[in-house]
Amino acid sequence: MSHLATATRQGAGLDIARVRADFPCLHQSIHGRPLVYLDTAASAQKPKAVIDALAHTLGHDYANIHRGIYELSQRATDLHEAARSKVQDLLNARDAREIVFTRNATEGINLVAQSFLRPRAAAGDEVLITAMEHHANIVPWQLLGAQMGLRLVVAPINDQGELLLDEFEARLSDRTKLVSVVWVSNALGTVNPVHELIARAHRRGIPVLLDAAQAVQHRPVDVQDLDCEFLVFSGHKLYGPSGIGALYGKAELLEAMPPYQGGGEMIESVSFEGTEFKDIPYKFEAGTPAIEAAVGLGAAIDYVLGLGLESIAAHETELLAYATRALRQVPGLRLVGTAREKCSVLSFVMDGAHPQDIGTLLDLDGIAIRTGHHCAQPVIERLGHSATARASLGLYNDHADIDALVHGLRRVNSMFG
Ligand SMILES: Cc1ncc(COP(=O)(O)O)c(C=O)c1O
């Protein structure tokens, strides 16, 4: 059964008390106060199912993969490849060969830059991004610019943090060799109209890379329906372990691309005269992979699909609306990023209080938020700030977390406002 069907079967209601019981890390005190974790956009906490999968793999099923003829190695290989099938299922990819394991979303973007774009682009060619990209979707293109003269073109946003569609379209040209856009902004929470962006790029025959680092944990994703050429995400933001992520790429594109890195695991045969590479996806997976992390990612995918991504989305949408209303009532607080379509993220500034002061004071109340530019410095500066405070929601957050945040922020205001 597809994950969409699973989600429908689950219905809309999540039992958050039961969900929270699945996350051991949430049940602790910080500075004598119960932890309120509001930094899921940076990294998500892990359910017991993921922790158990890691422990079980390391304790019972661990050996290097793809090499051993012995039982234990074959078991580890099967688990690793089963995790690939789970990623395929999560993304509804046509073929498991279209799923390349990476360290994270960042590595996936660098892989596309170096193996897809570099061989295809000439000096003066362009990659089109948006003004709200994470550094992971800026710096790899700048590196490519320094290597071969690629130009970075940026589609602007309005003061609410929404992409200007006509401005985006106006920047598509014969020189555009790739559109690389974030689906959900980690700094603002803006949800980009990716179907529309892909359609507009495709009308001109331009391939599209989606940065789904803040999307896959919040909504069902279907790469066949999206028809994007590439999509990347990180396991650690999807309630899985760090050190593992995935790149989806259309098979015919991956097949035509040279390897990203060379080494063991990715070869069919090697001599000093030359090397024959394995087929996709293995030719992109040089060296021993993050074996147990891949299994943990598979467990995380089972977990979110078990709850149902539609149910998760419904819960988080309601909570974001509740939090937005509540934060607007805090004296001296201004939300940064007020797009009509938003997901999970509340960035804000407060009169008289630097974001670092806000974060430090909230920490004393046991409340974990992020402060700074959120690895998206250009968009924070575009909206007139050098830093913001950011609360971000995960499937385990509830109204009590938001009430605690608002209580803490009122205290900040009474001290600094
Ligand atoms: C939108 C977005 N893209 C890319 C990344 C990079 O993710 P990672 O550091 O896991 O590679 C992040 C991480 O915060 C992100 O939020």
JSON list of C-alpha atoms and ligand atoms in Angstrom, two decimals, residues 41 104-106 134 136 182 184 186 211 213-214 234 236-237, ligand 1:
[
{"chain": "A", "resi": 41, "resn": "ALA", "atom": "CA", "xyz": [13.87, 22.21, 11.96]},
{"chain": "A", "resi": 104, "resn": "ASN", "atom": "CA", "xyz": [22.69, 14.48, 4.25]},
{"chain": "A", "resi": 105, "resn": "ALA", "atom": "CA", "xyz": [20.82, 16.93, 2.03]},
{"chain": "A", "resi": 106, "resn": "THR", "atom": "CA", "xyz": [23.97, 19.01, 1.67]},
{"chain": "A", "resi": 134, "resn": "HIS", "atom": "CA", "xyz": [19.63, 27.49, 2.96]},
{"chain": "A", "resi": 136, "resn": "ALA", "atom": "CA", "xyz": [23.41, 24.23, 1.38]},
{"chain": "A", "resi": 182, "resn": "VAL", "atom": "CA", "xyz": [13.82, 24.91, -1.43]},
{"chain": "A", "resi": 184, "resn": "VAL", "atom": "CA", "xyz": [9.92, 24.69, 2.71]},
{"chain": "A", "resi": 186, "resn": "ASN", "atom": "CA", "xyz": [13.90, 26.56, 7.24]},
{"chain": "A", "resi": 211, "resn": "ASP", "atom": "CA", "xyz": [15.60, 20.77, -1.50]},
{"chain": "A", "resi": 213, "resn": "ALA", "atom": "CA", "xyz": [15.10, 18.95, 3.83]},
{"chain": "A", "resi": 214, "resn": "GLN", "atom": "CA", "xyz": [12.17, 20.69, 5.56]},
{"chain": "A", "resi": 234, "resn": "SER", "atom": "CA", "xyz": [18.40, 14.51, 5.50]},
{"chain": "A", "resi": 236, "resn": "HIS", "atom": "CA", "xyz": [18.13, 13.51, 11.02]},
{"chain": "A", "resi": 237, "resn": "LYS", "atom": "CA", "xyz": [15.32, 15.98, 10.32]},
{"chain": "B", "resi": 1, "resn": "LIG", "atom": "C1", "xyz": [16.04, 23.83, 3.84]},
{"chain": "B", "resi": 1, "resn": "LIG", "atom": "C2", "xyz": [17.32, 23.13, 4.20]},
{"chain": "B", "resi": 1, "resn": "LIG", "atom": "N1", "xyz": [18.13, 22.69, 3.24]},
{"chain": "B", "resi": 1, "resn": "LIG", "atom": "C3", "xyz": [19.26, 22.04, 3.50]},
{"chain": "B", "resi": 1, "resn": "LIG", "atom": "C4", "xyz": [19.65, 21.81, 4.78]},
{"chain": "B", "resi": 1, "resn": "LIG", "atom": "C5", "xyz": [20.92, 21.10, 5.04]},
{"chain": "B", "resi": 1, "resn": "LIG", "atom": "O1", "xyz": [20.68, 19.94, 5.78]},
{"chain": "B", "resi": 1, "resn": "LIG", "atom": "P1", "xyz": [21.91, 19.10, 6.31]},
{"chain": "B", "resi": 1, "resn": "LIG", "atom": "O2", "xyz": [22.75, 20.03, 7.14]},
{"chain": "B", "resi": 1, "resn": "LIG", "atom": "O3", "xyz": [21.31, 18.00, 7.08]},
{"chain": "B", "resi": 1, "resn": "LIG", "atom": "O4", "xyz": [22.65, 18.64, 5.09]},
{"chain": "B", "resi": 1, "resn": "LIG", "atom": "C6", "xyz": [18.86, 22.27, 5.84]},
{"chain": "B", "resi": 1, "resn": "LIG", "atom": "C7", "xyz": [19.26, 22.12, 7.25]},
{"chain": "B", "resi": 1, "resn": "LIG", "atom": "O5", "xyz": [18.87, 22.87, 8.11]},
{"chain": "B", "resi": 1, "resn": "LIG", "atom": "C8", "xyz": [17.65, 22.93, 5.53]},
{"chain": "B", "resi": 1, "resn": "LIG", "atom": "O6", "xyz": [16.84, 23.37, 6.50]}
]
